[in-house]
Amino acid sequence: MKRPGTALLACSMITVLFVFAARAVAATPVTCASPASAQPEPTEYFVSLADPAKHLAHVSIRLREGDGVRTLEMPVWNALYQVRNFAANIEDVGAQDASGAPAAVFNRKTSEWEVTAPPGCIVVGYDIHLDSPGPFGSTLNAEHGFFNWAMVLMYSPALRGQSVSIRLLDTPTTWGLRDVHILGEAAPGKVDQAIGIARNYDELVDSPAEVGIFRESAFRQDGATYHVVVDGNPADCDMAKLDGVLAKITHAAVDWMQDRPYEEYTFLYHFPRGYGGGGMEHAYGTAIDVSADRLRDGLMPVAGVSAHEFFHLWNVKRIRPQSLEPVDYQGEQDTRALWFSEGVTSTVSDMLLARSGLIEEREYLRRISEEITELQRRPARRWQSAEESSLDAWFEGIAFYRSPDRSISYYNKGEILGVLLDLRIRQLTNGAKSLRDLFQRMNQHYAKEHRFFPDSAGVQQAAEAVTGQSFSDLFRDYVAGVKEIPYDDFFQFAGLHVVMNTTQYATAGFTTKANLGGQAEVVQIDPDSEAQRLGILAGDRVIALNGKAADASLDEELSRLKPGTTVRLELQNRRGKREVELRLAAREEQSYELQDLAGVTPQQRAHRAAWIHGDDEGGGAH
Ligand SMILES: [Zn+2]
């Protein structure tokens, strides 16, 4: 997945309301006697969209077989590594037995229900409120619906591994349907049919669906069909240009991996005006949100996240760490592998942009420099390892956890580690092997053999198999450990070194974070600062800067001013409002930049070009 920085938490609060003018529909009743959705599967889901204006979906689950007490559970997490307990959105759970008589329902845990009924068919029904936009959410409103099914559908633990069918009911007649991938009859434009059949619940919930009015295109390449679905204002995105960008990325990736484990793949986009961001990978597609405001200068914001999510179809979906399997929908799933599954996915996706000609060397190096700067600015890098950061992914919803003193990002350090791994493999083989060989090996060794890799140890083994040399120091020091990275030792191979620049910025002596109301709330005050002398306290809200309403971008705004500038701040806390005048002090900040070594050799330049484009040198076959 790819998260849009810290603004994520706010996204569920911004909802555009539309007046729903369509007919009021009574939800279609589902009983044991009503027809099967497609063919009788052990679990059949029926989802009525009769109430989009209220964001309510009516779910009916028919279990054909069973005896006595049947258990149903609702996932507590999905898409994001955050426990969000989707049961909170559920109301009015009821059940009936084969005769149509009510069956007893007991809510045993917040996310677990027991239904007691005579042997045979039961139907369990409930309403669920779906109003969180974005690729990690599920939405139903008058404009459209987007569903990550794990946020919508309960499952029977006993039947989780068996096949399921799903059918949408009562959908506005003008809406079309696109699912990312479910076996069976995909029925675009004909939503009152079965969406189809999935081999099991896990596969169903990896197949999000979009219903509404959207634009669609498709292109063929390397023997596969790529579907592109766009929900957004047609003025914001040219479909032909988007197809062109995606064709470059998909071709570069398929060529790099020498593999194409699908016949069809779907890119599902939402381009909302205003806030929107993030992408979620699926085995046969991806759902991506990009704010239309970011598309004004071209499609690069879409290209980056699309390349990342697309490469996930290998790395994490098929080349999958053991710690993520089997999925535990009922609790936090501890994994130390996200530095590889997420971070190294970013390493590869930036490389794919260069390989497909969408960015050039300069931009590629700028991106890596930015990642180095981000890591080096986080004091927590001295004590939190890439593996520990992966493990603590579950804390990312907590603002304090995200602060530079408390955590590093497994995306960030993982992306750097991917670069280091690539350069070390190249160095040890004089350019003959690379990260490409590591991924191709892991694809053969694990994905194609339907095995999961043993987290970091599996990556280390692959690097050692590719080079015939030990990687234990690298993994001990930089993956499991927190040793400062000697960047120049790695980049020298490509004729580069890291140069530190110091820049002066203005600082108010405090930092803020957006609170739940989107206000800038003081979270930390620098000791001996003017802010401290003025009695500014953690928890104070800054509501205005120089008479203008302040928002979550306050810190950024202040840092753009000159040190020495005096600003007027209006503060509010439980005791009331007050105004202070504060003189901005100077703060130094380091940034890091990859630059040419003095006297870079033609050989180093050749290594660099091969590295940036993901090629092996020496012309060996793959
Ligand atoms: Zn990702």
Coordinates of C-alpha atoms and ligand atoms in Angstrom, one line a residue:
M1 CA 0.0 0.0 0.0
K2 CA 1.1 3.6 -0.2
R3 CA -0.1 6.0 2.4
P4 CA -0.4 9.7 1.8
G5 CA 1.6 10.9 4.8
T6 CA -0.1 12.0 8.0
A7 CA -3.2 13.4 6.5
L8 CA -4.6 9.9 6.3
L9 CA -6.5 10.1 9.5
A10 CA -8.4 13.1 8.3
C11 CA -9.6 11.5 5.1
S12 CA -12.4 9.6 6.7
M13 CA -13.8 12.9 8.0
I14 CA -14.1 14.6 4.7
T15 CA -17.2 13.5 2.9
V16 CA -18.9 15.2 0.0
L17 CA -22.6 14.9 0.4
F18 CA -24.8 14.5 -2.7
V19 CA -28.5 14.8 -2.9
F20 CA -29.8 11.4 -3.6
A21 CA -32.6 11.7 -6.1
A22 CA -33.1 8.1 -7.1
R23 CA -36.0 5.9 -6.2
A24 CA -36.4 4.7 -2.7
V25 CA -36.1 0.9 -2.8
A26 CA -37.0 -1.6 -0.2
A27 CA -34.1 -4.0 0.2
T28 CA -34.7 -7.2 -1.6
P29 CA -35.4 -9.9 1.1
V30 CA -33.1 -13.0 1.1
T31 CA -34.3 -16.2 2.6
C32 CA -33.3 -19.8 2.5
A33 CA -35.9 -20.3 -0.2
S34 CA -34.8 -17.5 -2.6
P35 CA -32.7 -18.5 -5.6
A36 CA -29.0 -19.1 -5.3
S37 CA -26.7 -16.1 -6.3
A38 CA -24.9 -18.1 -9.0
Q39 CA -24.7 -21.6 -7.9
P40 CA -25.1 -22.8 -4.3
E41 CA -21.9 -22.1 -2.5
P42 CA -21.2 -22.9 1.2
T43 CA -21.4 -19.1 1.8
E44 CA -23.5 -16.8 -0.3
Y45 CA -23.4 -13.0 0.2
F46 CA -26.2 -10.7 -1.0
V47 CA -25.5 -7.0 -0.6
S48 CA -28.4 -4.6 -1.1
L49 CA -27.5 -1.0 -2.0
A50 CA -31.1 0.3 -1.6
D51 CA -30.0 3.0 0.9
P52 CA -27.0 4.8 -0.5
A53 CA -28.2 8.2 0.8
K54 CA -27.8 6.8 4.4
H55 CA -24.5 5.1 3.5
L56 CA -26.2 1.9 4.5
A57 CA -25.7 -1.5 2.8
H58 CA -28.0 -4.3 3.8
V59 CA -26.1 -7.6 4.0
S60 CA -27.5 -11.1 3.9
I61 CA -25.3 -14.1 4.4
R62 CA -26.8 -17.5 3.5
L63 CA -25.0 -20.5 5.0
R64 CA -26.4 -23.6 3.3
E65 CA -25.2 -26.2 5.8
G66 CA -24.5 -26.3 9.5
D67 CA -25.6 -27.6 12.7
G68 CA -26.6 -26.0 16.1
V69 CA -24.5 -23.0 16.9
R70 CA -22.9 -21.2 13.9
T71 CA -20.2 -18.5 14.5
L72 CA -19.8 -15.4 12.3
E73 CA -16.9 -13.0 12.7
M74 CA -16.2 -9.5 11.3
P75 CA -12.6 -8.6 10.5
V76 CA -11.1 -6.0 12.9
W77 CA -8.5 -4.9 10.3
N78 CA -7.9 -4.9 6.6
A79 CA -5.9 -2.9 4.1
L80 CA -4.2 -0.7 6.7
Y81 CA -2.1 -2.3 9.5
Q82 CA -4.5 -0.8 12.0
V83 CA -7.1 -2.3 14.1
R84 CA -10.3 -0.5 13.1
N85 CA -12.9 -3.1 14.3
F86 CA -15.4 -2.7 11.4
A87 CA -18.1 -4.3 13.6
A88 CA -18.5 -0.7 14.9
N89 CA -20.3 0.1 11.7
I90 CA -22.8 -2.8 12.0
E91 CA -26.3 -2.6 13.3
D92 CA -29.4 -4.7 13.7
V93 CA -27.9 -8.2 13.3
G94 CA -30.7 -10.9 12.9
A95 CA -31.0 -14.4 11.6
Q96 CA -33.6 -16.8 10.3
D97 CA -33.6 -20.6 9.9
A98 CA -34.6 -22.8 7.0
S99 CA -38.3 -22.4 7.8
G100 CA -38.0 -18.6 7.8
A101 CA -38.5 -18.4 11.6
P102 CA -36.2 -16.1 13.6
A103 CA -33.0 -17.7 15.0
A104 CA -31.3 -16.6 18.2
V105 CA -28.3 -14.3 17.7
F106 CA -25.8 -13.8 20.5
N107 CA -23.1 -11.1 20.2
R108 CA -20.3 -13.0 22.0
K109 CA -17.4 -10.5 21.3
T110 CA -17.4 -7.1 19.6
S111 CA -16.6 -8.8 16.3
E112 CA -18.2 -12.2 16.8
W113 CA -21.8 -13.5 16.7
E114 CA -23.3 -16.9 17.4
V115 CA -26.5 -18.0 15.7
T116 CA -28.4 -20.9 17.2
A117 CA -30.7 -22.7 14.7
P118 CA -31.8 -26.2 13.7
P119 CA -29.5 -28.0 11.3
G120 CA -29.5 -26.8 7.7
C121 CA -29.7 -23.4 6.0
I122 CA -29.6 -20.1 7.9
V123 CA -29.7 -16.5 6.7
V124 CA -27.9 -13.8 8.8
G125 CA -28.7 -10.2 8.0
Y126 CA -27.4 -6.8 9.2
D127 CA -27.0 -3.2 8.0
I128 CA -23.6 -1.7 7.7
H129 CA -22.6 2.0 7.6
L130 CA -20.1 2.6 4.8
D131 CA -18.7 6.1 4.8
S132 CA -14.9 6.0 4.6
P133 CA -13.6 7.1 1.3
G134 CA -10.2 6.0 -0.2
P135 CA -8.5 2.8 -1.2
F136 CA -8.4 1.6 2.5
G137 CA -12.0 2.3 3.1
S138 CA -15.5 1.4 1.9
T139 CA -18.0 3.9 0.8
L140 CA -21.6 3.9 -0.3
N141 CA -23.3 7.2 -1.2
A142 CA -25.6 8.7 -3.7
E143 CA -22.7 9.1 -6.2
H144 CA -21.1 5.7 -6.1
G145 CA -20.0 2.7 -4.0
F146 CA -16.5 1.4 -3.4
F147 CA -16.1 -1.8 -1.3
N148 CA -13.2 -3.5 0.4
W149 CA -15.3 -6.6 1.3
A150 CA -13.5 -7.3 4.5
M151 CA -15.0 -4.1 5.8
V152 CA -18.4 -5.2 4.8
L153 CA -18.8 -8.9 5.1
M154 CA -18.7 -11.2 8.1
Y155 CA -17.3 -14.7 7.6
S156 CA -17.8 -18.1 9.1
P157 CA -14.5 -19.2 10.5
A158 CA -15.5 -22.8 9.8
L159 CA -16.2 -22.0 6.1
R160 CA -13.5 -19.4 5.5
G161 CA -11.5 -21.7 3.2
Q162 CA -14.4 -22.7 1.1
S163 CA -15.9 -21.0 -2.0
V164 CA -18.2 -18.0 -1.7
S165 CA -20.5 -16.2 -4.1
I166 CA -21.6 -12.6 -4.0
R167 CA -24.4 -10.7 -5.6
L168 CA -25.3 -7.0 -5.5
L169 CA -29.0 -6.1 -5.2
D170 CA -31.0 -3.0 -5.6
T171 CA -28.3 -1.0 -7.3
P172 CA -29.3 2.3 -9.0
T173 CA -30.1 1.4 -12.7
T174 CA -27.6 3.9 -14.1
W175 CA -24.7 2.5 -12.2
G176 CA -22.1 0.1 -13.6
L177 CA -20.0 -2.4 -11.8
R178 CA -16.3 -3.1 -11.8
D179 CA -14.6 -5.6 -9.5
V180 CA -10.9 -6.0 -9.4
H181 CA -11.0 -9.8 -9.9
I182 CA -13.5 -12.4 -8.8
L183 CA -13.6 -15.7 -10.5
G184 CA -16.8 -16.3 -12.3
E185 CA -19.0 -13.9 -14.2
A186 CA -17.8 -10.4 -14.0
A187 CA -20.8 -8.4 -15.1
P188 CA -19.8 -4.8 -15.9
G189 CA -22.9 -2.7 -16.4
K190 CA -25.2 -5.4 -15.2
V191 CA -25.1 -5.1 -11.5
D192 CA -28.2 -6.9 -10.6
Q193 CA -26.4 -10.2 -11.5
A194 CA -24.0 -12.2 -9.5
I195 CA -20.7 -10.5 -9.3
G196 CA -19.3 -13.9 -9.2
I197 CA -17.6 -16.6 -7.2
A198 CA -14.4 -16.5 -5.3
R199 CA -12.4 -19.6 -4.2
N200 CA -12.6 -18.4 -0.6
Y201 CA -13.2 -15.4 1.6
D202 CA -9.6 -14.3 1.5
E203 CA -9.8 -14.1 -2.3
L204 CA -13.1 -12.3 -2.2
V205 CA -11.8 -9.6 0.1
D206 CA -8.8 -9.1 -2.1
S207 CA -11.2 -8.1 -4.9
P208 CA -12.7 -4.7 -4.2
A209 CA -15.5 -3.4 -6.3
E210 CA -16.6 -0.1 -7.7
V211 CA -20.2 0.6 -8.5
G212 CA -21.3 3.9 -10.0
I213 CA -20.8 6.0 -13.1
F214 CA -17.2 5.8 -14.2
R215 CA -15.1 5.8 -17.3
E216 CA -13.3 2.7 -18.4
S217 CA -10.7 1.8 -20.9
A218 CA -8.5 -1.2 -21.6
F219 CA -5.3 -2.0 -23.4
R220 CA -3.5 -5.2 -24.4
Q221 CA 0.2 -5.6 -23.8
D222 CA 2.6 -8.5 -23.4
G223 CA -0.3 -10.9 -23.9
A224 CA -2.4 -9.5 -21.0
T225 CA -5.5 -7.2 -20.8
Y226 CA -5.3 -4.2 -18.5
H227 CA -8.5 -2.5 -17.5
V228 CA -8.4 1.1 -16.4
V229 CA -11.4 2.4 -14.4
V230 CA -11.7 6.1 -13.4
D231 CA -14.1 7.6 -11.0
G232 CA -13.6 11.4 -11.3
N233 CA -14.3 14.5 -13.3
P234 CA -13.5 13.8 -17.0
A235 CA -11.8 17.2 -17.2
D236 CA -9.2 16.1 -14.6
C237 CA -7.7 13.1 -16.5
D238 CA -7.1 12.1 -20.1
M239 CA -7.8 8.4 -20.3
A240 CA -5.5 7.9 -23.4
K241 CA -2.6 9.5 -21.7
L242 CA -3.2 7.5 -18.5
D243 CA -3.2 4.3 -20.6
G244 CA 0.0 5.4 -22.2
V245 CA 1.8 5.9 -18.8
L246 CA 0.4 2.6 -17.5
A247 CA 1.5 0.7 -20.6
K248 CA 5.1 1.9 -20.0
I249 CA 5.1 0.9 -16.3
T250 CA 3.5 -2.5 -16.8
H251 CA 5.8 -3.4 -19.7
A252 CA 8.9 -2.4 -17.7
A253 CA 7.8 -4.5 -14.7
V254 CA 6.8 -7.6 -16.7
D255 CA 10.1 -7.4 -18.6
W256 CA 12.1 -6.9 -15.4
M257 CA 10.5 -9.8 -13.7
Q258 CA 10.3 -12.0 -16.8
D259 CA 6.9 -13.0 -15.5
R260 CA 3.3 -12.2 -15.9
P261 CA 1.2 -14.2 -13.4
Y262 CA -2.2 -13.0 -14.6
E263 CA -4.3 -12.6 -17.8
E264 CA -6.1 -9.5 -16.7
Y265 CA -5.3 -6.7 -14.3
T266 CA -7.4 -3.8 -13.2
F267 CA -6.3 -0.2 -12.3
L268 CA -9.1 1.3 -10.3
Y269 CA -8.8 5.1 -9.7
H270 CA -10.6 7.7 -7.8
F271 CA -9.5 11.3 -8.6
P272 CA -11.5 13.3 -6.0
R273 CA -11.3 17.1 -6.1
G274 CA -9.8 18.2 -2.8
Y275 CA -8.3 15.7 -0.4
G276 CA -7.5 12.1 -1.5
G277 CA -4.5 9.9 -1.6
G278 CA -3.1 6.4 -1.2
G279 CA -3.1 3.1 -3.0
M280 CA -3.9 -0.5 -2.1
E281 CA -2.5 -3.5 -3.8
H282 CA -4.5 -6.6 -4.8
A283 CA -3.4 -9.8 -6.6
Y284 CA -5.2 -8.8 -9.8
G285 CA -5.5 -5.1 -9.5
T286 CA -5.1 -2.0 -7.4
A287 CA -7.3 0.7 -6.1
I288 CA -5.7 4.2 -6.0
D289 CA -6.8 7.6 -4.9
V290 CA -5.0 10.7 -6.1
S291 CA -6.4 14.2 -5.5
A292 CA -7.4 15.8 -8.8
D293 CA -5.5 18.9 -7.7
R294 CA -2.3 17.0 -8.0
L295 CA -3.0 16.0 -11.6
R296 CA -2.8 19.6 -13.0
D297 CA 0.9 19.3 -13.8
G298 CA 0.7 15.8 -15.4
L299 CA 0.3 12.2 -14.5
M300 CA 3.5 11.7 -12.5
P301 CA 1.7 11.5 -9.1
V302 CA -0.4 8.7 -10.6
A303 CA 2.6 7.0 -12.2
G304 CA 4.5 6.7 -8.9
V305 CA 1.8 5.1 -6.9
S306 CA 0.6 3.0 -9.8
A307 CA 4.2 1.5 -10.2
H308 CA 4.4 0.8 -6.5
E309 CA 1.0 -0.9 -6.3
F310 CA 1.6 -2.8 -9.6
F311 CA 4.9 -4.2 -8.4
H312 CA 3.1 -5.4 -5.2
L313 CA 1.4 -8.0 -7.4
W314 CA 4.7 -9.8 -7.0
N315 CA 6.2 -8.4 -3.9
V316 CA 3.7 -9.1 -1.0
K317 CA 0.8 -10.6 -3.0
R318 CA 2.8 -13.5 -4.4
I319 CA 6.3 -13.2 -3.0
R320 CA 4.8 -13.2 0.4
P321 CA 6.3 -13.2 3.9
Q322 CA 5.4 -16.2 6.1
S323 CA 4.4 -13.8 8.9
L324 CA 1.5 -12.4 6.9
E325 CA -0.1 -15.9 6.5
P326 CA -2.6 -17.1 7.3
V327 CA -4.3 -13.7 7.7
D328 CA -5.6 -13.2 11.2
Y329 CA -8.6 -11.0 10.7
Q330 CA -9.2 -10.9 14.5
G331 CA -6.0 -9.3 15.7
E332 CA -2.8 -7.6 14.9
Q333 CA -0.6 -9.6 12.6
D334 CA 3.0 -9.2 13.8
T335 CA 5.5 -9.0 10.9
R336 CA 9.1 -7.9 10.7
A337 CA 9.0 -8.0 6.9
L338 CA 7.4 -4.8 5.8
W339 CA 10.7 -3.1 5.2
F340 CA 11.0 -5.5 2.3
S341 CA 7.4 -5.9 1.3
E342 CA 6.7 -2.2 1.3
G343 CA 10.1 -0.4 1.3
V344 CA 11.8 -2.5 -1.3
T345 CA 8.6 -2.3 -3.4
S346 CA 9.3 1.5 -3.5
T347 CA 12.9 0.9 -4.5
V348 CA 11.7 -1.1 -7.4
S349 CA 8.9 1.2 -8.4
D350 CA 11.2 4.2 -8.6
M351 CA 13.5 2.1 -10.7
L352 CA 10.6 1.1 -12.9
L353 CA 9.8 4.7 -13.6
A354 CA 13.4 5.2 -14.7
R355 CA 13.4 2.0 -16.7
S356 CA 10.2 3.0 -18.5
G357 CA 11.6 6.4 -19.3
L358 CA 9.2 8.3 -17.1
I359 CA 11.9 9.8 -15.0
E360 CA 15.6 10.5 -15.7
E361 CA 18.8 9.8 -13.7
R362 CA 18.7 13.2 -12.0
E363 CA 15.2 12.8 -10.8
Y364 CA 15.9 9.2 -9.7
L365 CA 18.9 10.4 -7.6
R366 CA 16.9 13.2 -6.2
R367 CA 14.3 10.8 -4.9
I368 CA 16.9 8.6 -3.2
S369 CA 18.6 11.7 -1.7
E370 CA 15.2 12.7 -0.3
E371 CA 14.8 9.2 1.3
I372 CA 18.3 9.5 2.9
T373 CA 17.4 13.0 4.2
E374 CA 14.2 11.7 5.7
L375 CA 15.9 8.8 7.5
Q376 CA 18.8 10.9 8.7
R377 CA 16.5 13.5 10.2
R378 CA 14.8 11.0 12.4
P379 CA 16.6 10.5 15.7
A380 CA 14.6 7.3 16.2
R381 CA 16.8 5.6 13.5
R382 CA 19.4 5.3 16.3
W383 CA 17.3 2.8 18.2
Q384 CA 14.4 1.6 16.0
S385 CA 15.5 -0.9 13.4
A386 CA 13.8 -1.5 10.0
E387 CA 12.4 -4.8 11.4
E388 CA 11.1 -3.1 14.5
S389 CA 9.5 -0.4 12.5
S390 CA 7.7 -3.1 10.5
L391 CA 6.5 -4.7 13.7
D392 CA 5.2 -1.4 15.0
A393 CA 3.2 -0.6 11.8
W394 CA 0.2 -1.1 14.0
F395 CA 0.9 2.1 15.9
E396 CA 0.9 4.3 12.8
G397 CA -2.6 5.6 13.5
I398 CA -1.2 7.3 16.6
A399 CA 0.2 10.8 16.0
F400 CA 2.9 10.6 18.7
Y401 CA 4.2 7.3 17.3
R402 CA 4.8 9.0 13.9
S403 CA 7.0 11.7 15.4
P404 CA 10.7 11.7 14.4
D405 CA 11.9 10.9 17.9
R406 CA 9.6 7.9 18.2
S407 CA 9.8 6.1 14.9
I408 CA 11.3 5.6 11.5
S409 CA 9.3 4.5 8.5
Y410 CA 9.7 1.0 7.1
Y411 CA 8.8 2.5 3.7
N412 CA 11.6 5.0 4.0
K413 CA 14.4 2.8 5.5
G414 CA 13.2 -0.2 3.5
E415 CA 13.5 1.8 0.2
I416 CA 17.0 2.7 1.2
L417 CA 17.8 -0.9 2.1
G418 CA 16.6 -2.0 -1.3
V419 CA 19.1 0.4 -2.9
L420 CA 21.9 -0.9 -0.6
L421 CA 21.0 -4.5 -1.4
D422 CA 21.0 -3.8 -5.1
L423 CA 24.4 -2.0 -4.9
R424 CA 26.0 -4.6 -2.7
I425 CA 24.9 -7.4 -5.0
R426 CA 26.3 -5.5 -8.0
Q427 CA 29.5 -4.7 -6.2
L428 CA 30.1 -8.3 -5.2
T429 CA 29.4 -9.6 -8.8
N430 CA 30.9 -6.6 -10.6
G431 CA 27.5 -5.7 -12.0
A432 CA 26.7 -9.2 -13.3
K433 CA 23.9 -9.7 -10.8
S434 CA 21.4 -7.3 -9.1
L435 CA 18.2 -6.9 -7.2
R436 CA 16.5 -8.2 -10.3
D437 CA 18.1 -11.6 -9.8
L438 CA 17.1 -11.5 -6.2
F439 CA 13.4 -10.9 -7.1
Q440 CA 13.4 -13.4 -9.9
R441 CA 14.9 -16.0 -7.6
M442 CA 12.3 -15.3 -4.8
N443 CA 9.6 -15.4 -7.4
Q444 CA 10.7 -18.9 -8.6
H445 CA 11.6 -20.2 -5.2
Y446 CA 8.6 -19.0 -3.3
A447 CA 5.8 -17.6 -5.4
K448 CA 5.8 -20.2 -8.1
E449 CA 6.2 -23.0 -5.6
H450 CA 3.2 -21.6 -3.6
R451 CA 5.4 -21.1 -0.5
F452 CA 5.9 -18.1 1.7
F453 CA 9.4 -16.7 2.4
P454 CA 10.8 -16.7 6.0
D455 CA 10.8 -12.9 6.3
S456 CA 14.2 -11.2 6.5
A457 CA 16.0 -14.5 6.6
G458 CA 14.5 -15.4 3.2
V459 CA 15.7 -12.2 1.6
Q460 CA 19.1 -12.7 3.0
Q461 CA 19.2 -16.3 1.7
A462 CA 18.2 -15.1 -1.7
A463 CA 20.9 -12.4 -1.8
E464 CA 23.5 -15.0 -0.7
A465 CA 22.3 -17.5 -3.3
V466 CA 22.5 -14.8 -6.1
T467 CA 26.0 -13.8 -5.1
G468 CA 27.5 -16.8 -3.4
Q469 CA 28.6 -14.5 -0.6
S470 CA 27.6 -13.7 2.9
F471 CA 25.1 -10.9 3.7
S472 CA 24.9 -11.6 7.4
D473 CA 26.7 -8.3 8.3
L474 CA 24.4 -6.2 6.2
F475 CA 21.3 -7.8 7.6
R476 CA 22.6 -7.7 11.2
D477 CA 23.7 -4.1 11.0
Y478 CA 21.0 -2.3 8.9
V479 CA 18.0 -4.6 8.8
A480 CA 17.8 -6.1 12.3
G481 CA 20.3 -3.5 13.7
V482 CA 20.5 0.3 13.9
K483 CA 24.1 0.9 12.9
E484 CA 24.5 4.2 11.0
I485 CA 24.6 3.5 7.3
P486 CA 28.0 4.2 5.6
Y487 CA 26.3 5.4 2.4
D488 CA 29.5 6.2 0.5
D489 CA 30.7 2.6 0.8
F490 CA 27.6 1.5 -1.2
F491 CA 27.3 4.4 -3.7
Q492 CA 31.0 4.5 -4.6
F493 CA 30.3 1.6 -7.0
A494 CA 28.1 4.0 -9.0
G495 CA 30.5 6.9 -8.8
L496 CA 28.4 8.7 -6.2
H497 CA 28.8 10.0 -2.7
V498 CA 26.4 11.6 -0.2
V499 CA 26.9 15.3 0.5
M500 CA 25.3 17.0 3.5
N501 CA 23.9 20.5 3.1
T502 CA 22.8 22.7 5.9
T503 CA 20.0 25.1 5.5
Q504 CA 18.6 27.7 7.9
Y505 CA 14.9 27.7 8.6
A506 CA 12.7 29.8 10.8
T507 CA 11.3 28.1 13.9
A508 CA 8.6 29.1 16.3
G509 CA 10.1 26.9 19.0
F510 CA 7.1 24.5 19.0
T511 CA 5.7 21.9 16.6
T512 CA 2.1 21.2 15.9
K513 CA 0.0 18.3 14.6
A514 CA -3.5 18.4 13.2
N515 CA -6.0 17.4 15.9
L516 CA -9.2 15.6 15.1
G517 CA -10.9 18.9 14.1
G518 CA -8.0 19.7 11.7
Q519 CA -6.6 22.5 13.9
A520 CA -2.9 22.9 14.5
E521 CA -2.4 21.6 18.1
V522 CA 0.9 22.2 19.8
V523 CA 2.5 18.8 20.6
Q524 CA 6.0 19.8 21.6
I525 CA 7.9 22.9 22.8
D526 CA 11.6 23.3 22.4
P527 CA 13.4 23.9 25.7
D528 CA 14.8 27.5 26.1
S529 CA 12.7 28.7 23.2
E530 CA 10.7 31.9 22.9
A531 CA 7.6 29.7 22.8
Q532 CA 8.5 28.3 26.2
R533 CA 9.1 31.8 27.6
L534 CA 5.7 32.9 26.3
G535 CA 4.1 30.0 28.2
I536 CA 2.8 28.1 25.1
L537 CA 1.8 24.7 26.2
A538 CA 1.3 21.3 24.6
G539 CA -2.4 21.1 23.8
D540 CA -2.7 24.8 22.9
R541 CA -4.5 25.2 19.5
V542 CA -3.1 27.8 17.2
I543 CA -6.2 29.2 15.6
A544 CA -4.7 32.2 13.7
L545 CA -1.4 33.4 12.3
N546 CA -1.1 37.2 11.7
G547 CA -4.9 37.4 11.9
K548 CA -5.5 34.7 9.3
A549 CA -7.1 31.4 10.3
A550 CA -4.4 28.8 10.8
D551 CA -4.7 25.1 9.9
A552 CA -2.6 21.9 9.9
S553 CA 0.0 23.5 7.5
L554 CA 1.0 26.0 10.2
D555 CA 4.5 24.6 10.8
E556 CA 5.2 24.6 7.1
E557 CA 4.0 28.2 6.7
L558 CA 6.1 29.3 9.7
S559 CA 9.2 27.6 8.3
R560 CA 8.9 29.6 5.1
L561 CA 9.3 32.9 6.9
K562 CA 12.7 34.5 7.6
P563 CA 14.3 33.8 11.0
G564 CA 13.9 37.0 13.1
T565 CA 10.4 37.7 11.8
T566 CA 7.8 38.5 14.5
V567 CA 4.5 36.8 14.1
R568 CA 1.2 37.2 15.8
L569 CA -0.4 34.0 17.0
E570 CA -3.9 33.5 18.4
L571 CA -4.0 30.6 20.8
Q572 CA -6.8 28.7 22.4
N573 CA -7.0 26.2 25.2
R574 CA -9.3 25.2 28.0
R575 CA -8.8 28.6 29.7
G576 CA -9.8 30.6 26.7
K577 CA -8.1 32.6 23.9
R578 CA -5.1 34.8 24.0
E579 CA -2.8 36.4 21.5
V580 CA 1.0 36.4 21.6
E581 CA 3.8 38.1 19.6
L582 CA 6.6 35.7 18.9
R583 CA 10.0 36.3 17.2
L584 CA 11.0 33.3 15.0
A585 CA 14.4 31.9 15.8
A586 CA 16.8 30.2 13.4
R587 CA 17.0 26.4 13.1
E588 CA 19.5 24.5 11.0
E589 CA 18.4 21.5 9.1
Q590 CA 20.5 19.0 7.2
S591 CA 19.7 17.6 3.8
Y592 CA 21.6 14.9 1.9
E593 CA 22.3 14.8 -1.7
L594 CA 23.9 12.2 -4.0
Q595 CA 26.6 13.8 -6.1
D596 CA 29.2 12.6 -8.5
L597 CA 32.5 11.6 -7.0
A598 CA 35.5 13.7 -8.2
G599 CA 36.9 11.8 -11.1
V600 CA 34.0 9.4 -11.7
T601 CA 35.2 6.7 -14.1
P602 CA 33.4 5.5 -17.2
Q603 CA 33.1 2.1 -15.5
Q604 CA 31.3 3.7 -12.5
R605 CA 29.0 5.6 -15.0
A606 CA 28.2 2.3 -16.7
H607 CA 27.4 0.7 -13.3
R608 CA 25.2 3.7 -12.4
A609 CA 23.2 3.5 -15.6
A610 CA 22.6 -0.2 -15.2
W611 CA 21.7 0.2 -11.6
I612 CA 19.2 3.0 -12.2
H613 CA 17.5 1.2 -15.0
G614 CA 17.5 -2.2 -13.3
D615 CA 19.7 -3.9 -15.8
D616 CA 22.4 -6.5 -15.1
E617 CA 25.7 -5.8 -16.9
G618 CA 27.5 -8.4 -18.9
G619 CA 24.5 -9.3 -21.0
G620 CA 23.6 -12.5 -19.2
A621 CA 20.2 -14.0 -19.9
H622 CA 17.5 -14.2 -17.3
Ligands
ZN1 ZN 2.8 -0.6 -0.7

